[in-house]
XYZ file of C-alpha atoms in Angstrom:
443
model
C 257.734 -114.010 -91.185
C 259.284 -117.301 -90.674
C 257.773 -120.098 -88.441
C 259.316 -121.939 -86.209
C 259.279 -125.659 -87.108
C 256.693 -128.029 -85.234
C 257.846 -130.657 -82.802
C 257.619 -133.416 -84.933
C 259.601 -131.486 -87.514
C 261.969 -130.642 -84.460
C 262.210 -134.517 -83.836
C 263.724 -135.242 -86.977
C 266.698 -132.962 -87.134
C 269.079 -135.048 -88.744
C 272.018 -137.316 -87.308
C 274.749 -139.639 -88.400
C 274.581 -143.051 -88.304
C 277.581 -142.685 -85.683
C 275.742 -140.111 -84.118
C 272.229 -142.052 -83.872
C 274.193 -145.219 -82.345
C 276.198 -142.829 -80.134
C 272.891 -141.281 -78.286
C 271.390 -144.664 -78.189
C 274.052 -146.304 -76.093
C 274.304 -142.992 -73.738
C 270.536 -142.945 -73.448
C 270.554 -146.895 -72.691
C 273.444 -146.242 -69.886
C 271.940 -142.541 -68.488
C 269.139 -144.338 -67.481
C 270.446 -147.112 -65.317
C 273.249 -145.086 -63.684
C 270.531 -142.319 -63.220
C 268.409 -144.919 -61.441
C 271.021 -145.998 -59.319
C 272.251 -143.011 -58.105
C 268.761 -142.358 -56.548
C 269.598 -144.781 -53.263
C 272.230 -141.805 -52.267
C 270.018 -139.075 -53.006
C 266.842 -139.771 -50.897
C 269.456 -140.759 -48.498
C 271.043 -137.393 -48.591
C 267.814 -136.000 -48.838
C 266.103 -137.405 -45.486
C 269.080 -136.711 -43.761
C 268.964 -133.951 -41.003
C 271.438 -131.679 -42.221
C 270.234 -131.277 -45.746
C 266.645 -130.620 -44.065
C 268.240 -127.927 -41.691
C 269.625 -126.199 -45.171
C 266.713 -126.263 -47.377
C 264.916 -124.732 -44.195
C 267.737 -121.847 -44.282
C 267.493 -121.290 -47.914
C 263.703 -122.594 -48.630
C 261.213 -122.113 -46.569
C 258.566 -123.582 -48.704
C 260.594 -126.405 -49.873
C 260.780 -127.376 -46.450
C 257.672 -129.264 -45.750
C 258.265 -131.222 -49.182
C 258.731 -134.756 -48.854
C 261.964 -136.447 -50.821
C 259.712 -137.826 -53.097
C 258.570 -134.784 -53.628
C 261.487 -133.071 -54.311
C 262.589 -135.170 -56.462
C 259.611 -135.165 -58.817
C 259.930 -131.565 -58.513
C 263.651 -131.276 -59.251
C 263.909 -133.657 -61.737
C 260.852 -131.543 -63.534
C 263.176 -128.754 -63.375
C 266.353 -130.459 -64.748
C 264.363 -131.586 -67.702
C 263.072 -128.312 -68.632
C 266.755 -126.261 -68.205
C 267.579 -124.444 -70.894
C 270.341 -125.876 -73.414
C 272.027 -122.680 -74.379
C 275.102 -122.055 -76.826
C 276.922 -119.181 -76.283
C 279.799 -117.234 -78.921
C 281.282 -114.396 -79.885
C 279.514 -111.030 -82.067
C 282.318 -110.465 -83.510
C 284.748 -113.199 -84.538
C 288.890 -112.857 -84.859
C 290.334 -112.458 -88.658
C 292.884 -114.345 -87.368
C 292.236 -117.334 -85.529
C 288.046 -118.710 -86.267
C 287.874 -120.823 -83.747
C 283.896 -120.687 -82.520
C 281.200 -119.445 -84.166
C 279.886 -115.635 -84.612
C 276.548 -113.584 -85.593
C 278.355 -113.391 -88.998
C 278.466 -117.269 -89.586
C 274.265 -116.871 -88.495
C 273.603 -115.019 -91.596
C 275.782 -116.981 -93.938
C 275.203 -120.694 -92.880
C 272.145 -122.601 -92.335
C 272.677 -123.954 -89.302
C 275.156 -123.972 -86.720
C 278.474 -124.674 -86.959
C 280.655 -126.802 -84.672
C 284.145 -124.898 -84.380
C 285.902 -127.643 -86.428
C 283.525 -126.974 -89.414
C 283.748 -123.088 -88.587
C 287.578 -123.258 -89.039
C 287.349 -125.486 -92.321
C 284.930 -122.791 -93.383
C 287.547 -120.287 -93.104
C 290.441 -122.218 -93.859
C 292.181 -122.214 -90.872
C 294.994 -124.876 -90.427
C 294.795 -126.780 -87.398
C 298.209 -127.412 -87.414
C 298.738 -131.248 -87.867
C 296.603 -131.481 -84.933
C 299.254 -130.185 -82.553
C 298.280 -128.235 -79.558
C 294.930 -127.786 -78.351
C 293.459 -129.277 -81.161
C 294.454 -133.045 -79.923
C 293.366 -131.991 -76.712
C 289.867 -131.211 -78.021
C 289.279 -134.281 -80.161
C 290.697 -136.520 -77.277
C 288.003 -134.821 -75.180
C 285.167 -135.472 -77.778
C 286.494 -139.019 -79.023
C 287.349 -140.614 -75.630
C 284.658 -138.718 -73.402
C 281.541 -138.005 -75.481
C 282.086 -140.612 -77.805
C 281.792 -139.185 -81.190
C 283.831 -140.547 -84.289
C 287.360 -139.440 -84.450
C 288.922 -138.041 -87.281
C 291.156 -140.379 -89.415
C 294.277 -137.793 -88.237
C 294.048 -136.772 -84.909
C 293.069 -132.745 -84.269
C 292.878 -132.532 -87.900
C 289.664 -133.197 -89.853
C 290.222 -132.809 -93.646
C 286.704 -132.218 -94.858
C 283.204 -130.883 -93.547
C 282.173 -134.424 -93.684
C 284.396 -135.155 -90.913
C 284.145 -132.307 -88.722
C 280.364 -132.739 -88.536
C 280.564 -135.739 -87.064
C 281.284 -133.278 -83.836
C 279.107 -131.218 -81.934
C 278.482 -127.390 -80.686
C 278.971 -127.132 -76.729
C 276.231 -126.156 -74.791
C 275.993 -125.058 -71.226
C 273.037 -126.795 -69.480
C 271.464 -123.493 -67.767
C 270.232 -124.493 -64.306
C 271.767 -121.405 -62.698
C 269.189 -119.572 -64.327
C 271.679 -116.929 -65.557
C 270.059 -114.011 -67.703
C 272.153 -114.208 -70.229
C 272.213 -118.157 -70.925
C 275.541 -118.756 -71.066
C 276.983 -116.184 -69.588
C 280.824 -116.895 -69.763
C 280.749 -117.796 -73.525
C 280.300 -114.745 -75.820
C 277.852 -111.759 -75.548
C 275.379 -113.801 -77.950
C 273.519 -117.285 -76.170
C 271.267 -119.140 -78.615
C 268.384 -121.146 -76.582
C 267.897 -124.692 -78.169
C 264.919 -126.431 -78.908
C 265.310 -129.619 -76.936
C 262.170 -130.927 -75.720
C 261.890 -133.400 -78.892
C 265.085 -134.276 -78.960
C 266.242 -134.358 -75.139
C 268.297 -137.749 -75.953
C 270.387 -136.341 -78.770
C 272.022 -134.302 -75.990
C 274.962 -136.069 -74.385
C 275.073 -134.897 -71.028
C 278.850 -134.265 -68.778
C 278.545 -133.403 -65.108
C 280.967 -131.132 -65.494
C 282.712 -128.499 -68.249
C 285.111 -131.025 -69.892
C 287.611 -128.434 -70.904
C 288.524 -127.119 -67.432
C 288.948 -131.164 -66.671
C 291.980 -130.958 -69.428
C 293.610 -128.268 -66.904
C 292.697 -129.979 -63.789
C 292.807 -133.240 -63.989
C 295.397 -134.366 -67.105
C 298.890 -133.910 -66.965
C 298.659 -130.635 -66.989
C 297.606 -130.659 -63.578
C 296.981 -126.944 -62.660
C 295.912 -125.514 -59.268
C 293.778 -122.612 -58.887
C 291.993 -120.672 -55.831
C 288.564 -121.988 -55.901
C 288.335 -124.477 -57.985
C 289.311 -127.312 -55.809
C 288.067 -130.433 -57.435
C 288.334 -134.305 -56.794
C 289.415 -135.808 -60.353
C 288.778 -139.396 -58.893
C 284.811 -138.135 -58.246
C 283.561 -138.825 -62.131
C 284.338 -140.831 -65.103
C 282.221 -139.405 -67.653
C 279.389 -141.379 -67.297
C 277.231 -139.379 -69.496
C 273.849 -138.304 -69.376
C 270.545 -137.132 -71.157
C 268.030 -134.546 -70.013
C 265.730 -137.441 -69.372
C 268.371 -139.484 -67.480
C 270.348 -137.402 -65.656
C 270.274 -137.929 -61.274
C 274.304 -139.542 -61.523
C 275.240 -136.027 -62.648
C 273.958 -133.950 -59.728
C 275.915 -136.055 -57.798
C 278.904 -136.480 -59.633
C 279.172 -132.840 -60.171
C 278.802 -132.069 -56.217
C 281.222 -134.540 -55.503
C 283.748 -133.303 -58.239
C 283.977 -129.795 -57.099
C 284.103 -131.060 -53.851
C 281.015 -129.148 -52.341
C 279.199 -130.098 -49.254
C 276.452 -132.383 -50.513
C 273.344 -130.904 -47.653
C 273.819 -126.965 -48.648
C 274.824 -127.625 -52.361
C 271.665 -129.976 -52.982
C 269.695 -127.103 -51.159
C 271.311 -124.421 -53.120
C 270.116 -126.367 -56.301
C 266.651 -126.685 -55.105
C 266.849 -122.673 -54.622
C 267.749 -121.808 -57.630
C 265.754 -124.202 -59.492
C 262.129 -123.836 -58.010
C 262.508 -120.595 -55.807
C 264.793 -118.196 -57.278
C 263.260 -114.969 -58.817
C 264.305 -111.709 -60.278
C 266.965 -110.459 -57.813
C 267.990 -113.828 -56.650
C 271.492 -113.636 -55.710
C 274.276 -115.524 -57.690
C 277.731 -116.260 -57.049
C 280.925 -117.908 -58.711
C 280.150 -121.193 -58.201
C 276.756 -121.208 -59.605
C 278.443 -119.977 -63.098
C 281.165 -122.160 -63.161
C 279.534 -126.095 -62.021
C 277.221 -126.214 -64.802
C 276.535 -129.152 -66.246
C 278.112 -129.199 -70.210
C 275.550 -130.745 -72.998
C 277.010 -131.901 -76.791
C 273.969 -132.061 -79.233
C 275.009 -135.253 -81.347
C 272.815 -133.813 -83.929
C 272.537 -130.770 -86.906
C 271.496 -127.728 -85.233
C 269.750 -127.109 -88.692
C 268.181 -122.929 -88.775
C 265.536 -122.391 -87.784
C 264.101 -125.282 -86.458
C 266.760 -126.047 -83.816
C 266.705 -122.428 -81.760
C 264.227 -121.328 -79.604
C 265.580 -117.729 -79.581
C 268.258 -115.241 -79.708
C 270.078 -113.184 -76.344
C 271.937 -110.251 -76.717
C 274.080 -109.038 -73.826
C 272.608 -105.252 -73.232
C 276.174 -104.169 -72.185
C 278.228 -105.544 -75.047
C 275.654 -105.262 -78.369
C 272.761 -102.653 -77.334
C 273.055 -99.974 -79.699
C 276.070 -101.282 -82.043
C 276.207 -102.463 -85.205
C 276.784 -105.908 -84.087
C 273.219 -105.382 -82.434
C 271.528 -104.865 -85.548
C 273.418 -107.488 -87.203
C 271.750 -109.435 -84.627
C 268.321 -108.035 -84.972
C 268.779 -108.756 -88.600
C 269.714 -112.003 -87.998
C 267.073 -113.246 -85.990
C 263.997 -111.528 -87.941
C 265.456 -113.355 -90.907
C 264.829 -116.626 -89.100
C 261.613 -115.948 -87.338
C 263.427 -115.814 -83.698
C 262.676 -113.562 -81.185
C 265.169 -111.791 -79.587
C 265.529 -110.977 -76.117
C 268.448 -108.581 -74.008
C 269.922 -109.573 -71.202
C 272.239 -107.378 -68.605
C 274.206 -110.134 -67.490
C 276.972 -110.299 -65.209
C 277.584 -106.630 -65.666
C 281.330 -106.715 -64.278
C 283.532 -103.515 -64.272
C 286.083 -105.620 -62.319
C 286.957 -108.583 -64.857
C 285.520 -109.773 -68.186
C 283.937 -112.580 -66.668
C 284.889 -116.189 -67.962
C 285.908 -119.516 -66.817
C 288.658 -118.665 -64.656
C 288.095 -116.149 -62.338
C 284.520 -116.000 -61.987
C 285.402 -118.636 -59.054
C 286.679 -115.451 -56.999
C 285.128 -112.754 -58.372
C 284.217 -110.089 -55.891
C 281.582 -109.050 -57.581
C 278.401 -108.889 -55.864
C 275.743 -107.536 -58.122
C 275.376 -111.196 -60.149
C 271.737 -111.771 -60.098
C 268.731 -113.721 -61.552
C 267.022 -110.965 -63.830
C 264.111 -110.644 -66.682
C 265.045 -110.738 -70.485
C 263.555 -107.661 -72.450
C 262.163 -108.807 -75.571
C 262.706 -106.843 -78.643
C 260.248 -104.907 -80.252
C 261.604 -104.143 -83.562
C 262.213 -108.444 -83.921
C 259.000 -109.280 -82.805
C 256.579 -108.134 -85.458
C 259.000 -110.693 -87.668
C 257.899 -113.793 -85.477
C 254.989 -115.827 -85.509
C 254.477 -114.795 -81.427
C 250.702 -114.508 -81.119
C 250.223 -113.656 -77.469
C 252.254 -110.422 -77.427
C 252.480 -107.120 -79.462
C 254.817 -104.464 -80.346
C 254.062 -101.446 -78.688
C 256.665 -98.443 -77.824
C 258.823 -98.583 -80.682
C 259.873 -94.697 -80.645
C 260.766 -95.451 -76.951
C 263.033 -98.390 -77.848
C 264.940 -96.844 -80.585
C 264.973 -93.614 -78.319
C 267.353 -95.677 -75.652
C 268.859 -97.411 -78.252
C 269.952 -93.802 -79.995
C 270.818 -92.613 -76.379
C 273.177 -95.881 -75.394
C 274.950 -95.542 -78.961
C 275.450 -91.820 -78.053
C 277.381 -92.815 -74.968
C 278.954 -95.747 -76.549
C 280.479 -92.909 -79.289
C 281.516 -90.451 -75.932
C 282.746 -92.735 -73.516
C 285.273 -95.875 -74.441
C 284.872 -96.812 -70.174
C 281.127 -96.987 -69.067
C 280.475 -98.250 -65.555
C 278.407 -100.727 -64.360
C 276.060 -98.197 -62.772
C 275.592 -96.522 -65.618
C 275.122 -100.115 -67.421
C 272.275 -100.437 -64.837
C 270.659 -97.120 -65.420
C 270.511 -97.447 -69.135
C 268.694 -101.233 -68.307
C 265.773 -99.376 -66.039
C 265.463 -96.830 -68.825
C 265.089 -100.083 -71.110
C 262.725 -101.649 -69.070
C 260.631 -98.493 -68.429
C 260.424 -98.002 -71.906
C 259.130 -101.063 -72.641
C 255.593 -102.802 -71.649
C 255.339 -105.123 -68.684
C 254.912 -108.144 -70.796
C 258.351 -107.350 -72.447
C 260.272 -108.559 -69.071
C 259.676 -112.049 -68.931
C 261.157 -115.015 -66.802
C 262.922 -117.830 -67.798
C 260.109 -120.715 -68.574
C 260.157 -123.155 -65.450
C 258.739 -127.129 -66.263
C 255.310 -125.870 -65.284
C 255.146 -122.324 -66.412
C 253.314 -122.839 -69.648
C 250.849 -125.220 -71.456
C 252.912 -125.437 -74.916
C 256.421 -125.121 -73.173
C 258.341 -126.308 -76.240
C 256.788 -123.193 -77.789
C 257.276 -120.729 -75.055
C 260.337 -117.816 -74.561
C 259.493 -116.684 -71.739
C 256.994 -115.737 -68.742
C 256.250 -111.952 -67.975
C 255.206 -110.380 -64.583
C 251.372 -111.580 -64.235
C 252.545 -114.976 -64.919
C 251.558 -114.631 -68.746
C 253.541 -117.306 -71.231
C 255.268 -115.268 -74.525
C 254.801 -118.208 -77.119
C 255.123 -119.183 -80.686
């Protein structure tokens, strides 16, 4: 099998010179508008009616000091996942992101103005969206713009751009849950300041807060709140405030619903539309070269499990030495869940849940720490969910659900693992994931 690249291999994934000087300047500004955003948040933190709401929400949490909290936080924001999500299955028509497809073909990621040159897609003199997109990653991240605007004319030029990332402090199953029914996990630790850092999704801010101007139920915002001062995942306290402020939440029960999800939530932990939507949106400046710059591989259970975009997967991910693990996710008979309308979603079955890792990938990683075992079980549910898939075009959530017990019960313990919090494991770089008895899955 393949193995995954060191750390100091990781810290050399490759930038341009644009790139390089780009990071540096964000990294050099992160850090003093991090630092002076912390006046306001021990404020807010001391004060009486964010104490009364970690108390509601956090028992534990309660008897921490700000200082504390802080430390423990920031920990926390430092060790979030930086997750990519796309699309199995990409449109013949329009390639506009990237898909398991372009995985097997290309090594490395592709940003989706390099997938579209790929595919020759025209761009349309840069009409349309496509302005809107470069004006977002010229005169908000920074990045080089293209000699025509919304239209690069070589590879050279589109990689100059980067692959969006969602910055997952929700702890959603699933990564990036809103983005595709595949999430890649990034390798960040080494290269935490080649992530530029918004406190908020920058597209939705081309609806909201351009001329375009839109209004929708529940996502009142304040476009005056941030400016795009950037940030880093070492540099990075500006954005939990800017974000608050933004979407206009109440700074005491906000802050406290942070700390809950970040050091308390667990398997079952409630989640609800404005945890999915508030994330904070990350641009690698950077080559997202294969395999060194993924962690590892989820599959939405519901969408892929039992397909043959599922084995493409499988295939794709033994190939580069990745595990794999399955996620339920949002599991929503109501609405495909996405951007806009997660915000008043009825839903009420989103919840923090384990990852399953995959068996039949595993035995093509270099994990050390954990074994295939019940392989005739895991191709027995996978037979039985393709079955159903073949019989039924409308499966319900319930019966979603019952097929993910059957998964789980079919598979060890040690196969359900935990997102890896900032002090979960020794070699955290290394680590996927942390089962039941509080046993690290590693590389």
């Amino acid at each position: 099998c393949l193995l995954l690249a060191t750390l100091s291999q990781i810290s050399a994934l490759p930038q341009t010179q644009w790139q390089a000087s780009r990071t540096e300047e964000v990294a050099k500004s992160a850090a003093a508008a991090s630092q002076a955003a912390l006046p306001e948040l021990r404020t807010l933190m001391d004060s009486a009616e964010f104490r009364s709401a970690l108390h509601s929400c956090c028992p534990r949490l309660s008897s921490f000091s700000t200082e504390e909290l802080l430390t423990s936080l920031g920990s926390e924001y430092q060790a979030a996942e930086v997750v990519t999500g796309f699309t199995a299955r990409q449109s013949k028509q329009f390639f506009w992101g990237f898909s398991i497809e372009d995985g097997m073909e290309n090594n490395r990621f592709l940003n989706q103005w390099e997938d579209a040159l790929s595919h020759n897609m025209s761009f349309d003199g840069g009409h349309g969206w496509f302005s809107t997109q470069d004006d977002v990653e010229t005169n908000l991240y920074g990045l080089k713009p293209f000699e025509h605007r919304g239209d690069p004319a070589s590879m050279s030029e589109a990689g100059e751009r980067g692959v969006y990332t969602v910055i997952n402090t929700m702890r959603a199953d699933m990564g990036s849950p809103l983005y595709g029914d595949v999430s890649a996990v990034l390798r960040t630790e080494a290269t935490a300041q080649q992530v530029i850092i918004s406190a908020i999704d920058t597209g939705e801010w081309t609806a909201l807060c351009t001329p375009a101007n839109w209004t929708r139920p529940g996502y009142e915002h304040n476009c005056s709140a941030y400016h795009f001062q950037m940030g880093t995942q070492t540099h990075f306290w500006h954005l939990v405030l800017a974000n608050m402020k933004y979407w206009q939440r109440e700074l005491s029960t906000t802050l406290a619903r942070h700390a809950l999800l970040l050091l308390e939530a667990g398997e079952g932990t409630a989640l609800v539309g404005s945890d999915l939507f508030t994330y904070w949106e990350g641009m690698p400046a950077v080559q997202l070269g294969f395999p060194e710059s993924v962690k590892f591989l989820i599959g939405s259970f519901r969408s892929l499990f039992g397909t043959a975009e599922g084995s493409q997967l499988q295939q794709w991910a033994a190939k580069e030495g990745w595990v794999l693990c399955w996620a339920l996710g949002l599991n929503d008979d109501q609405i495909e869940p996405q951007f806009w309308n997660i915000a008043t979603a009825t839903e009420l079955n989103y919840q923090v849940r384990r990852r399953l890792v995959d068996p039949q990938v595993l035995s093509h990683t270099s994990v050390a720490n954990l074994t295939a075992h019940n392989m005739s079980a895991f191709q027995a549910v996978w037979t039985q969910v393709a079955s159903q898939r073949r019989q039924h075009l409308n499966i319900t959530n319930l019966t979603w659900s019952t097929y993910w017990s059957a998964f789980e019960q079919a598979l060890p313990v040690t196969h359900a693992v935990d997102i890896v919090r900032a002090n979960s494991c020794h070699d955290r770089a290394n680590c996927v994931g942390v089962d039941k008895d509080g046993h690290c899955v590693c590389y």
